[in-house]
XYZ file of C-alpha atoms in Angstrom:
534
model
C 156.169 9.500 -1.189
C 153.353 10.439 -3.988
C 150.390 11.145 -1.806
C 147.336 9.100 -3.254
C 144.623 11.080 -2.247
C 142.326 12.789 -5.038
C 141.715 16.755 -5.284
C 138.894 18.008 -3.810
C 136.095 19.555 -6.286
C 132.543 20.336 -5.178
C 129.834 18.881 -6.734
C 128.012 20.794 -9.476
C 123.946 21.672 -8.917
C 123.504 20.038 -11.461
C 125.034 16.748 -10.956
C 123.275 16.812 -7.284
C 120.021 17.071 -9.335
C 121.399 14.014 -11.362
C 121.940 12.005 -8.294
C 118.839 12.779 -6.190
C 116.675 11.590 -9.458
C 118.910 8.555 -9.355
C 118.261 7.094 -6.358
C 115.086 7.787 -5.818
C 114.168 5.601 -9.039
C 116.425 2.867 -7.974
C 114.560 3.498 -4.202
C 110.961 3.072 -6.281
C 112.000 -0.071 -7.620
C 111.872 -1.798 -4.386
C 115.750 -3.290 -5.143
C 116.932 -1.856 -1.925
C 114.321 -3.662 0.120
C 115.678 -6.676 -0.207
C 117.375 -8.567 1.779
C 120.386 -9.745 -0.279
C 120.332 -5.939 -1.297
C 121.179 -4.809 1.949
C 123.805 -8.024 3.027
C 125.768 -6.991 -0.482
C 126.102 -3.574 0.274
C 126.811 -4.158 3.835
C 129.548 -6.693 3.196
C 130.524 -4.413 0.584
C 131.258 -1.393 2.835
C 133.110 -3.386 5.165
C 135.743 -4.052 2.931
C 135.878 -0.419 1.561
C 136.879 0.147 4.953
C 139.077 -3.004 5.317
C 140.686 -2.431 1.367
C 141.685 1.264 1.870
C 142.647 1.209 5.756
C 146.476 2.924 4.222
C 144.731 5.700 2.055
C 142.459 6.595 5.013
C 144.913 6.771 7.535
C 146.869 9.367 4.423
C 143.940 10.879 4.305
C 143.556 12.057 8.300
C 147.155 12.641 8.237
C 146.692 15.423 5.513
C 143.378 16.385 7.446
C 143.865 16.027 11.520
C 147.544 15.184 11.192
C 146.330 11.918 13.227
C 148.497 8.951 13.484
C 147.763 5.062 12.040
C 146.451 3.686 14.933
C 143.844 6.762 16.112
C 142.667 6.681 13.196
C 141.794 2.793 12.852
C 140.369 2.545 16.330
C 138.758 5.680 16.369
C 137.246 6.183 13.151
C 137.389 2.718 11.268
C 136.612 -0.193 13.873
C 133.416 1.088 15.393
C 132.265 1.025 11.125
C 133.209 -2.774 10.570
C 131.705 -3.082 14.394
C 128.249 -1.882 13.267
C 128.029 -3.627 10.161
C 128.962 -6.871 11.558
C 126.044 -6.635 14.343
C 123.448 -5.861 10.968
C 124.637 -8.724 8.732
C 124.020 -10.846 12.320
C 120.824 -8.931 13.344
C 119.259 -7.911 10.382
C 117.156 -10.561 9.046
C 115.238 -10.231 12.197
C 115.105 -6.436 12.457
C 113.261 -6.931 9.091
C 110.754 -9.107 10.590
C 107.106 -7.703 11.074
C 106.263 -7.399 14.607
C 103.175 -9.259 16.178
C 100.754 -7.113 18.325
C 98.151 -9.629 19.317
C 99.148 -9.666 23.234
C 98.019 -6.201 23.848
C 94.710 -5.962 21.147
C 91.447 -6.274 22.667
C 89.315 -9.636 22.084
C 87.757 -8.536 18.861
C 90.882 -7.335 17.126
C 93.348 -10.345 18.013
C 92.225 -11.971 14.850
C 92.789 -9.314 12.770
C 96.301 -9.986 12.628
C 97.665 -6.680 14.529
C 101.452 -6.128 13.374
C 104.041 -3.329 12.345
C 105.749 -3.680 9.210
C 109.006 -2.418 8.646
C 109.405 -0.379 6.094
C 112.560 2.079 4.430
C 111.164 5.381 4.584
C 112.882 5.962 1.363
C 116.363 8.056 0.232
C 117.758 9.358 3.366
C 120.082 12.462 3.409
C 123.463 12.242 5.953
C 125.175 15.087 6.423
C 128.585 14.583 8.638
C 131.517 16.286 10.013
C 135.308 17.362 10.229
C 136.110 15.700 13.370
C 135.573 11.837 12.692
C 134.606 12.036 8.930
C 134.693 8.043 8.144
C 132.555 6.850 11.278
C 130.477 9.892 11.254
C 129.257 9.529 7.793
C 129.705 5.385 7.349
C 128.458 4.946 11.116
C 125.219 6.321 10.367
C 124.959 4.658 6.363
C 125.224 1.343 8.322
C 121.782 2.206 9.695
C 120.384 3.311 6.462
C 121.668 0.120 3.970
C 120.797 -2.094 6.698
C 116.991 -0.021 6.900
C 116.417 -0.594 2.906
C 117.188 3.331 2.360
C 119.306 4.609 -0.387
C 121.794 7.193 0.680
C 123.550 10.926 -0.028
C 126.667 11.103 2.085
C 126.958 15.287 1.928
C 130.875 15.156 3.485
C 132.418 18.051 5.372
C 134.226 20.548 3.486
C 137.024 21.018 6.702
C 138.440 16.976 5.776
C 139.091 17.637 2.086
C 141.293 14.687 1.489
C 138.696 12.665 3.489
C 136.004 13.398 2.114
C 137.832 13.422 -1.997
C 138.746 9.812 -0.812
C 135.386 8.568 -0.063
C 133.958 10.308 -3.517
C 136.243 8.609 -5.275
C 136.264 5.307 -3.530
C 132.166 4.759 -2.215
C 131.341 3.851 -6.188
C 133.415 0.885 -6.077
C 131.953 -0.774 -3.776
C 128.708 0.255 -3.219
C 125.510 0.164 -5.482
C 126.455 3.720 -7.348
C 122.162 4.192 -8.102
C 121.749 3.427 -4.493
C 124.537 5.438 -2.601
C 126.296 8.861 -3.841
C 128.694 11.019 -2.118
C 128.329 15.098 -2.758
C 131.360 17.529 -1.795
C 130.787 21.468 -1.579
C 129.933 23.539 1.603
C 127.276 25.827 1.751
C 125.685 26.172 -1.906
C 125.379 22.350 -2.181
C 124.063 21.778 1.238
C 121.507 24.410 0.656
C 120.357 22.432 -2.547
C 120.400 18.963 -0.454
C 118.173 20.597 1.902
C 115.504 21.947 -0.798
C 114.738 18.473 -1.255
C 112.484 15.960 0.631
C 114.347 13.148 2.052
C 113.157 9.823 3.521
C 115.085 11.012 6.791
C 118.109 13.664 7.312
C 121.190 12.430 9.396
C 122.993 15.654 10.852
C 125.953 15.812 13.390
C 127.551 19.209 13.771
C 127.442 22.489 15.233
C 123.413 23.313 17.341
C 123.556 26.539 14.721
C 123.903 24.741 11.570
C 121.547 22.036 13.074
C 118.676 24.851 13.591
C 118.946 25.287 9.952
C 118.363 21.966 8.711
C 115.565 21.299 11.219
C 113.964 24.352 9.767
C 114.911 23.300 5.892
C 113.473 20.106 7.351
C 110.217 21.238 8.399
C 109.845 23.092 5.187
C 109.291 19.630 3.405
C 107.906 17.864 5.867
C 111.072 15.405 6.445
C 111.818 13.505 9.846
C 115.125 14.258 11.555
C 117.979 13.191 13.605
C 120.503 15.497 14.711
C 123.548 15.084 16.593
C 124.741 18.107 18.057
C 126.934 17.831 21.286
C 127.419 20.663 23.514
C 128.882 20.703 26.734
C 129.393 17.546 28.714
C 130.059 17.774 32.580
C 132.223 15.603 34.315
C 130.905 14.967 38.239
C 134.099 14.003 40.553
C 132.508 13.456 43.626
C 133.833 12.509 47.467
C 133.982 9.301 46.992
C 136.015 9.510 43.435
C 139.086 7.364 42.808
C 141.022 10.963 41.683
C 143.943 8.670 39.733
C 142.097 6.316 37.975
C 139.391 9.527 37.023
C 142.303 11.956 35.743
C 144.234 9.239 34.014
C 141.142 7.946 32.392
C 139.334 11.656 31.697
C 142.805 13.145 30.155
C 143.306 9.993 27.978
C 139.983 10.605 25.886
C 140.554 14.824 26.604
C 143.704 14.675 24.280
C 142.038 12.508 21.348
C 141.707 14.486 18.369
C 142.865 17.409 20.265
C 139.609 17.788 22.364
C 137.665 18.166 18.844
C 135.076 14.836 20.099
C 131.291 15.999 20.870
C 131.443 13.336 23.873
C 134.773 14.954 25.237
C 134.611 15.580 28.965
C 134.245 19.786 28.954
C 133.960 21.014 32.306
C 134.782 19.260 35.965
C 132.164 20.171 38.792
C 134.454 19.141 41.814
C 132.682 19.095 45.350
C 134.830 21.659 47.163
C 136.318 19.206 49.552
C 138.715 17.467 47.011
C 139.370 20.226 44.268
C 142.275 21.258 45.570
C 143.824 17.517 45.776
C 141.879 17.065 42.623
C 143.820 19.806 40.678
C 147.173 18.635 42.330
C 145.747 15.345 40.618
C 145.530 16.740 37.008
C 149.059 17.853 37.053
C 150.017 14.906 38.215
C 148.619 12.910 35.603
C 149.005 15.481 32.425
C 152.812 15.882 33.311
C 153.048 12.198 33.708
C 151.124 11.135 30.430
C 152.281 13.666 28.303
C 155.683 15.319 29.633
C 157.165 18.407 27.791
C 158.912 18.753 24.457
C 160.875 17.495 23.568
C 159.915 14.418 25.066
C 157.822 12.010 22.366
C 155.142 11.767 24.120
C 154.512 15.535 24.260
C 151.231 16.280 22.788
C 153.568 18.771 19.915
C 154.952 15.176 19.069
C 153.131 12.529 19.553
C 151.419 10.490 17.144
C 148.648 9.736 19.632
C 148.154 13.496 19.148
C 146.139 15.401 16.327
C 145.990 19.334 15.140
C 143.328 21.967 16.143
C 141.197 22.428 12.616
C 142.562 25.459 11.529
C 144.487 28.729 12.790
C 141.007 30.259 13.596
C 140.122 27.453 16.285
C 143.409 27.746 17.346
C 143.010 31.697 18.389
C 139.698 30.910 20.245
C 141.284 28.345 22.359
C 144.178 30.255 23.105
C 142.296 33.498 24.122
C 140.543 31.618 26.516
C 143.708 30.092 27.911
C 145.360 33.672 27.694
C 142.484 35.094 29.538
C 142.177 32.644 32.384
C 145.742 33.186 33.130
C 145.535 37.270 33.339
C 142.292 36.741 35.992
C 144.872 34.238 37.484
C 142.620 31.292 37.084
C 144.879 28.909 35.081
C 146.305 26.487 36.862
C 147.733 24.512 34.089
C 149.112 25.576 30.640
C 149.710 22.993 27.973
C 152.711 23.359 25.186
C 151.471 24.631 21.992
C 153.068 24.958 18.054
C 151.661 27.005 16.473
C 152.793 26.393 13.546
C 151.523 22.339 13.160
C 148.657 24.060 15.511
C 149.284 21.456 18.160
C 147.885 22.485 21.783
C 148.353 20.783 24.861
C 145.717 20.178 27.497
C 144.879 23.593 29.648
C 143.031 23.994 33.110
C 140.983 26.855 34.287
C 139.441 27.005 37.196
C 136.197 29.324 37.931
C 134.348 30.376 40.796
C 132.374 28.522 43.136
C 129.543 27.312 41.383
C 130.485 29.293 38.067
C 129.292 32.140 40.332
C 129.947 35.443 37.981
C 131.337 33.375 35.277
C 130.550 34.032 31.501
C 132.241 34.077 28.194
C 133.067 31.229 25.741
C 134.745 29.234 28.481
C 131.042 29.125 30.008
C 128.372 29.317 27.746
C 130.093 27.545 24.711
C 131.602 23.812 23.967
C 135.212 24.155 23.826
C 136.157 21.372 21.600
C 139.511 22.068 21.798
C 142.263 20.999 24.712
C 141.282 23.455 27.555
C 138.891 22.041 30.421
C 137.430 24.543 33.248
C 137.186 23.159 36.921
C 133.873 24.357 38.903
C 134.301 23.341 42.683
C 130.380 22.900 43.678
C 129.522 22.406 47.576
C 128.214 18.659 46.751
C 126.670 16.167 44.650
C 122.901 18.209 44.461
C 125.062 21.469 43.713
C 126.265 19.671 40.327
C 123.359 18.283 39.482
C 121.459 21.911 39.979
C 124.064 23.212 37.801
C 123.976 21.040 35.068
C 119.824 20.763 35.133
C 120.398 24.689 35.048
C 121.842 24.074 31.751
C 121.061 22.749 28.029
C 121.345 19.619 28.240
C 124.468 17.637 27.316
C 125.275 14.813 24.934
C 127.238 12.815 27.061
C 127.266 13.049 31.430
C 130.230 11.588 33.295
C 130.121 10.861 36.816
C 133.332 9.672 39.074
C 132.221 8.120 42.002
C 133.353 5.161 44.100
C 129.935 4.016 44.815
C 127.187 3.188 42.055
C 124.387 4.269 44.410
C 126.266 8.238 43.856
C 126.220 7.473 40.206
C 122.340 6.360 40.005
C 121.502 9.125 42.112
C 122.863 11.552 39.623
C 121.319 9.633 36.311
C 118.083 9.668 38.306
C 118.056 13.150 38.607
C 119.684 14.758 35.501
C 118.684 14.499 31.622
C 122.041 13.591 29.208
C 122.352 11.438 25.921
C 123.877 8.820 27.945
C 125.971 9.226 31.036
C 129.116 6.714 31.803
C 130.359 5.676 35.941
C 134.065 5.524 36.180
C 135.093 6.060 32.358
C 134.640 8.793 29.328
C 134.205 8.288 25.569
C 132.792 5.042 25.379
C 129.101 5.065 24.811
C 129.878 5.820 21.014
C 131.981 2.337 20.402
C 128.876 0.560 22.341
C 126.813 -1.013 19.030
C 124.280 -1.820 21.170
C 123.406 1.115 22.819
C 121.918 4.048 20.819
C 124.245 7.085 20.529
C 121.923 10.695 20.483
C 121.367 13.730 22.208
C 118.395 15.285 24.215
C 116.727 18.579 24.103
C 119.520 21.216 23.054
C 122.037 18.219 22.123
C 120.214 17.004 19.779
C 117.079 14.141 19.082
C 117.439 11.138 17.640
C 119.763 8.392 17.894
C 121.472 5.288 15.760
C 123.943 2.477 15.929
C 122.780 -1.151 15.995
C 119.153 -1.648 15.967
C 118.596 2.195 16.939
C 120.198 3.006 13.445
C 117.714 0.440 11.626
C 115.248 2.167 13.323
C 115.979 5.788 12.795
C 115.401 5.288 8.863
C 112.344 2.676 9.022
C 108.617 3.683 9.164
C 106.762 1.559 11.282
C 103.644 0.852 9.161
C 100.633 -0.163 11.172
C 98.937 -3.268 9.726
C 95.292 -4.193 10.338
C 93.298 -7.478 8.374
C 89.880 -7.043 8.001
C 88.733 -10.019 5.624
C 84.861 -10.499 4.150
C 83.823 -13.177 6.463
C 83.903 -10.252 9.892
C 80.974 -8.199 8.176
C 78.537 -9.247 10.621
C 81.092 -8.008 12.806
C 81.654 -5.069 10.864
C 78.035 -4.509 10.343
C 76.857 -3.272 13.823
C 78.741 0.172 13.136
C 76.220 0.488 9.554
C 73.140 2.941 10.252
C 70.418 2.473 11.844
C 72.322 1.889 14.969
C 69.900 -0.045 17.455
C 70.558 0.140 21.110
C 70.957 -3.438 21.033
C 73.780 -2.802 18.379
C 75.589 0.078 20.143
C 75.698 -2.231 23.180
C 77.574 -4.973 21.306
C 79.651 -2.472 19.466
C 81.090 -0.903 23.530
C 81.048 -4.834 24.560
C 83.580 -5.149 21.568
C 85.773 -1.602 21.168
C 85.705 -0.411 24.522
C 87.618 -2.492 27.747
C 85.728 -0.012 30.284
C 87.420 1.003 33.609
C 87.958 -1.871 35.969
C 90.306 -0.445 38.553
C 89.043 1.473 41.802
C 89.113 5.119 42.221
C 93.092 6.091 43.239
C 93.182 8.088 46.725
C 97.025 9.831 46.314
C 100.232 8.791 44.781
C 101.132 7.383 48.611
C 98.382 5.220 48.361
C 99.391 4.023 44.606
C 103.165 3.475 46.491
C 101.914 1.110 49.391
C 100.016 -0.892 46.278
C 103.360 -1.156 44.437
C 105.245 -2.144 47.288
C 102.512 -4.620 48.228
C 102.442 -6.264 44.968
C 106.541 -6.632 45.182
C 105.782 -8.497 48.715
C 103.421 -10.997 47.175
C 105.777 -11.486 43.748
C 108.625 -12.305 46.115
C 107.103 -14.147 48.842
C 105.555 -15.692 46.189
C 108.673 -16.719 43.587
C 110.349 -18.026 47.694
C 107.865 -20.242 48.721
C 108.191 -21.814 44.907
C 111.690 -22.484 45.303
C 111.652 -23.602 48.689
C 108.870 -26.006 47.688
C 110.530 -27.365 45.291
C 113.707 -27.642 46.804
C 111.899 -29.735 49.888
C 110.082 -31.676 46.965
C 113.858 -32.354 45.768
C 115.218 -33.746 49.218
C 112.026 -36.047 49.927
C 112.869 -37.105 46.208
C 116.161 -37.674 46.842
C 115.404 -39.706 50.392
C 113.053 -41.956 48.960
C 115.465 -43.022 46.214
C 118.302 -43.520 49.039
């Protein structure tokens, strides 16, 4: 079969220089604003998507070696899911947003609002792992904002990224949206620039360096960055349904996800039937070569990126087996650099523990168990710790899992599953601290590249108003001028935080004794009603 993917060539300096004047005229126009503008090129996108489906899937093949289907639910639907929620939403997300409640008395006429705005060409910069929703995920947010768009593609999904050069012009406005291909040289130029907003998910290093290219010109950021997520298994875990569930997301992509689950604090009293869980569950979902649903055959399955990923993950394998630690070992071909899913487990707390296993995100099929003495153990270790992109927490009680979301910081943490919060449109998807700041999808992405313009009406007819601020200031005049900027302090001096407690638990007493006397009222009012017409 004649493949039907184009060659890979980087983008000349010069052409980038070409492109960035380009859409920063058609941005100055004030065509992209527009409403129609953005429902065009949103509908637009989702049939790029939806028109090319086969030459993507080729595409991953020749990239990930990832079958049809991963590659469609994994990297296409959650696009055409995003877009559909702007071309509902959008219209309204436009909308300028009313601030009388909250103005004092003498600015509620005034007209008080925020006006959304684009802040102008916005710079996305994606990655290897999930190429089409990482850089189309995040262009959702900017088309749907008003902002034109670079899409700088990563140079580790050549036939990805070639495709959506070659394709993105087709549909999209080509003085609106551009696609640049290179690795370091062109990245480096992209980042001499100032940009409405920059868009990065990758590695924490490389994300240090555009936050500091960033700074240079003054341009806001968002920047996805993973790290390591913990998995919590506590007491009162279901250990099936969390092994079955954990290893089914572990193996996507083989491990190569930012959200995959990367270590397992396990409270001592189950890690032993916890373990005898896990090889349970990986024998049972993915038995051995040359069974087809080994992870060195099947098409559920994808390849580590290259030979030098490959090596890391299988010294730390290696390793944990010589200090007797591994107690599973997946398959691996290393040849189609296939790896099955590996389990390490380390010392009592990670007591004496360091290395890559440790201190580094594995991204890659290997997973290290920490048995901790209970719930306030994990969270102490993970608080301990930078803090991760994604928490999971298996528990079969919620209180155990609000406990632990209470009192730990995470992009988002999930109860009972893994993976998920990125297909969620309506929840934003971002890091915190050393995973990153920031966050799109759904309004969050509409968000991330509009300025929020303050808006303020002063007409002719307030000058009287206006007036009492003009020199000489009387005392009669400053005294109408506090009457009508300043609301004073009307609340009693607070005693402690107890004291501030019994007052919040007081004014819960009232609201509810309050909302029950209503209904009971009017549910009495309802049976005399109901008597007097029998």
């Amino acid at each position: 079969m004649t493949s039907t993917i184009p060659e890979y060539v980087p983008t000349s300096l010069d052409k980038i220089e070409e492109i960035y004047t380009t859409l920063n005229s058609r941005f100055d126009s004030l065509a992209t604003h527009s409403l129609a503008y953005r429902l065009y090129n949103l509908k637009q996108l989702a049939y790029l998507v939806k028109d090319n489906e086969s030459r993507i899937q080729e595409a991953l093949l020749k990239d990930l070696g990832k079958a049809s289907f991963d590659v469609s639910y994994g990297d296409l639907w959650p696009i055409v899911n995003e877009i559909n929620l702007a071309l509902k939403r959008v219209e309204g997300w436009m909308q300028d947003e009313g601030r009388i409640s909250d103005a004092m008395f003498s600015f509620k006429s005034m007209r008080p609002r925020v006006k959304k705005q684009p802040k102008g060409v916005a710079l996305i910069i994606s990655t290897w792992n999930y190429p089409w929703q990482l850089t189309l995920g995040p262009l959702v947010g900017a088309i749907a904002a008003g902002c034109p768009a670079v899409l700088k593609v990563s140079e580790h999904a050549p036939s990805s990224s070639a495709l959506l050069a070659e394709i993105l012009p087709r549909y999209l406005d080509p003085e609106g949206y551009a696609v640049v291909l290179g690795a370091v040289e062109e990245t480096t130029r992209l980042l001499e620039k100032p940009w409405g907003h920059i868009l990065y998910t990758g590695s924490a290093g490389i994300g240090k360096i555009v936050a500091t290219a960033a700074a240079k010109t003054l341009t806001p950021t968002t920047l996805e960055l993973g790290g390591k997520s913990p998995t919590i298994v506590t007491s009162c875990a279901n250990l099936k349904i969390a092994t079955t569930r954990m290893f089914s997301i572990k193996q996507m992509t083989a491990g190569q996800i930012c959200i995959a689950p990367d270590y397992v604090l396990v409270v001592k009293d189950r890690v032993e039937e916890f373990i005898a869980q896990c090889r349970k569950t990986l024998d049972q979902l993915f038995p051995p070569s040359p069974s087809p649903n080994s992870t060195l055959h099947a098409s559920a399955a994808a390849n580590v990126r290259n030979p030098g990923d490959l090596d890391r993950l299988l010294t730390y394998v290696s390793t944990a087996e010589s200090q007797g630690k591994l107690v599973y070992k997946g398959e691996v071909n290393k040849a189609t650099r296939r790896m099955g899913i590996s389990l390490v487990r380390l010392n009592e707390n990670g007591q004496g523990e360091s290395g890559g296993l440790v201190d580094e995100e594995i991204f890659g099929p290997v997973m290290s168990i920490i048995p901790v003495e209970d719930v306030d153990a994990a969270i102490k270790y993970v608080n301990e710790r930078p803090k991760p992109l994604a928490l999971y927490v298996c528990a079969g009680e919620r209180s155990v899992f609000k406990k632990i979301i209470n009192e730990t910081w995470s992009g988002s943490a999930t109860w009972n599953d893994f993976g998920f919060a990125t297909f969620a449109r309506n929840l934003p998807f971002g890091g915190v601290g050393d995973s990153g700041w920031g966050s799109y999808h759904g309004v969050d992405g509409f968000n991330t590249f509009t300025h929020r313009k303050a808006i303020l009406e002063v007409p002719y007819i307030f000058e009287p108003l206006m007036s009492l601020r003009y020199p000489p200031v009387s005392n009669f005049k400053q005294s109408l001028f506090k009457l009508l900027l300043y609301s004073g302090v009307h609340f009693k001096r607070p005693t402690s935080v107890e004291d501030e407690q019994k007052r919040i638990i007081r004014k819960k007493v009232i609201r509810w004794s309050t909302s029950a006397l209503i209904l009971a009222l009017s549910v009495y009012a309802g049976i005399l009603g109901w008597r007097a017409r029998s």
